[in-house]
Amino acid sequence: MGPTQKPNVCRQLSRRALGFFSRDAGVVQRTNLGILRVLVCQESTKFKNVWTTHSKSPIAYERGRIYFDNYRCCVSSVASEPRKLYEMPKCSKSEKIEDALLWECPVGEILPNPSDYKSSLIALTAHNWLFRISATTGKVLEKIYLASYCKFRYLSWDTPQEVIAVKSAQNKCSALARQAGIQQPILLYLAVFHVLPFSLIGILEISKKIFGNVTDATLSHGILIVMYSSGLVRLYSFQAIIEQFMQQKLDLGCACRWGGTAGTVGEAPFGIPCNIKITDSPPLLFEVSSLENAFQIGGHPWHYIITPNRKKQKGVFHICALKDNSLAKNGIQEMECCSLESDWIYFHPDASGRIIHVGPNQVKVLKLNEVENNSAQHQISEDFVILANREKNKNENLLTVTASGRVVKKKFNLLDDDPEQETFKIVDYEDELDLLSVVAVTQIDAEGKAHLDFHCNEYGTLLKSIPLEESWDVTYSHEVYFDRDLVLHIEQKPSRVFSCYVYQMVCDPGEEETTNRSCEKE
């Protein structure tokens, strides 16, 4: 099958004005985004660099908002030129925001306050406070004091937009303590909350006595994932742990007596006691060994991706069925590339069950299908491949003339990520416009040049290419976001200098002037 015919924008706008989609708000939204996709990808549309700024602290981006100075300053990128939304008062180093998540109102739920229907920033401070901050004004709407018995440092979604997990820094035993034979009993803590209104699920301790020498632990979709330095990954049901090991249910804002001390849950200095203490090994759901703990679950039906736990297997990926650990047919994926940087693989974020495998010179989109005449087994096949714009022959000939005048040809192979060849650096997915965005970089003379390509998510067809004006140094750290009609590039230079480049969709003035002139009478 080939690409479907492009929709006529004028016809879609006319149908919308006549109310053809009025019975279903979702259809209107999809139609609007379809129109925007056509406008973004048409040849005459350009993306113009409208704003550039630099900072000594990290720069973060979330859905049309750019955050500076550890989330203290927020700039809207939606306007024709980015403008400051708010700037919170200066604070001490101990009060700075260390991590944050953007929360957006759930659909169909009745919330207690009108302000709850607007976006909020869930922020974790260095002194263990959890804030809910208005995403438009910077006003603190709710605050919770976590605890004094550990240092909380990381925020993540357990269930996106519903449940958050706050993870502590890991307790590491000092050299003196190890010499004295003192073992650190608690390795880390996980505090888990329902969001809006904030309600505590519990604080869980990960102890060495129960789990052994854990290197990391996290929560995802109700699953406790525990990782070890050996490459072992173990999965447990968090709900089963709550039911078996919760000592006492705690409610935020309520009086509590714990360990001989009384106070209010979530208020300083009492905070929140650790109320989930695992005293015995919880039931194990699943375990697997993978190189560098690399482990992903996805697909339809459920499959997982690992790299065999041997250094020689780096760059080799096994795709297996979760139900019985059986390897899918063609389930060993290895990109035959000779490069300094490894290729990477992940389940497609569009929930199609497909898999994206990215190397320096190609992007493979793979799909899971049932094996013919055997519905119990699945196979991996290529959906489409995106290739870098390169010369087909990688072998280069060097001509050397000896002292006697004899010409000697010497053959060598270029690396697949050779800087003088176009190389893929970033692959992302814009869910609202259903486009794959691919950043490709080529080293030209002393500096690198990058361009952002938009590909059809269904067929892989190249629809649009946008050159980035700024030079691209491959030794720096880069992030590129494509969000509707916005492209944003954040790079980290040496000495902690961060730069932000904002591009917005505009009509090309040169083409407009040409068109206008051609319509004038001679």
XYZ file of C-alpha atoms in Angstrom, residues 337-341 359-361 388-390 394 396 412-425 440-445 448-449 474:
36
model
C 27.390 -1.213 11.655
C 30.942 -0.254 12.553
C 30.667 2.838 14.718
C 31.981 4.516 17.849
C 28.480 4.964 19.309
C 21.762 3.157 13.973
C 24.152 5.793 12.641
C 22.952 5.476 9.048
C 20.834 8.413 5.674
C 21.724 10.389 2.572
C 25.124 8.837 1.790
C 31.709 3.123 1.881
C 37.422 4.682 -0.219
C 39.967 1.307 3.931
C 36.488 1.293 5.413
C 34.908 4.423 6.857
C 33.110 4.216 10.215
C 29.322 4.249 9.891
C 29.234 7.311 12.154
C 32.114 9.065 10.408
C 31.505 12.811 11.008
C 31.856 13.629 7.319
C 28.915 11.329 6.533
C 25.294 12.129 7.373
C 24.581 10.454 10.725
C 21.340 10.035 12.679
C 21.575 11.424 16.226
C 20.745 14.082 10.977
C 24.203 15.679 11.356
C 27.085 16.117 8.906
C 30.520 17.568 9.717
C 31.375 20.270 7.162
C 34.937 21.570 7.469
C 28.781 20.274 12.013
C 25.456 21.070 10.354
C 28.892 16.139 18.144
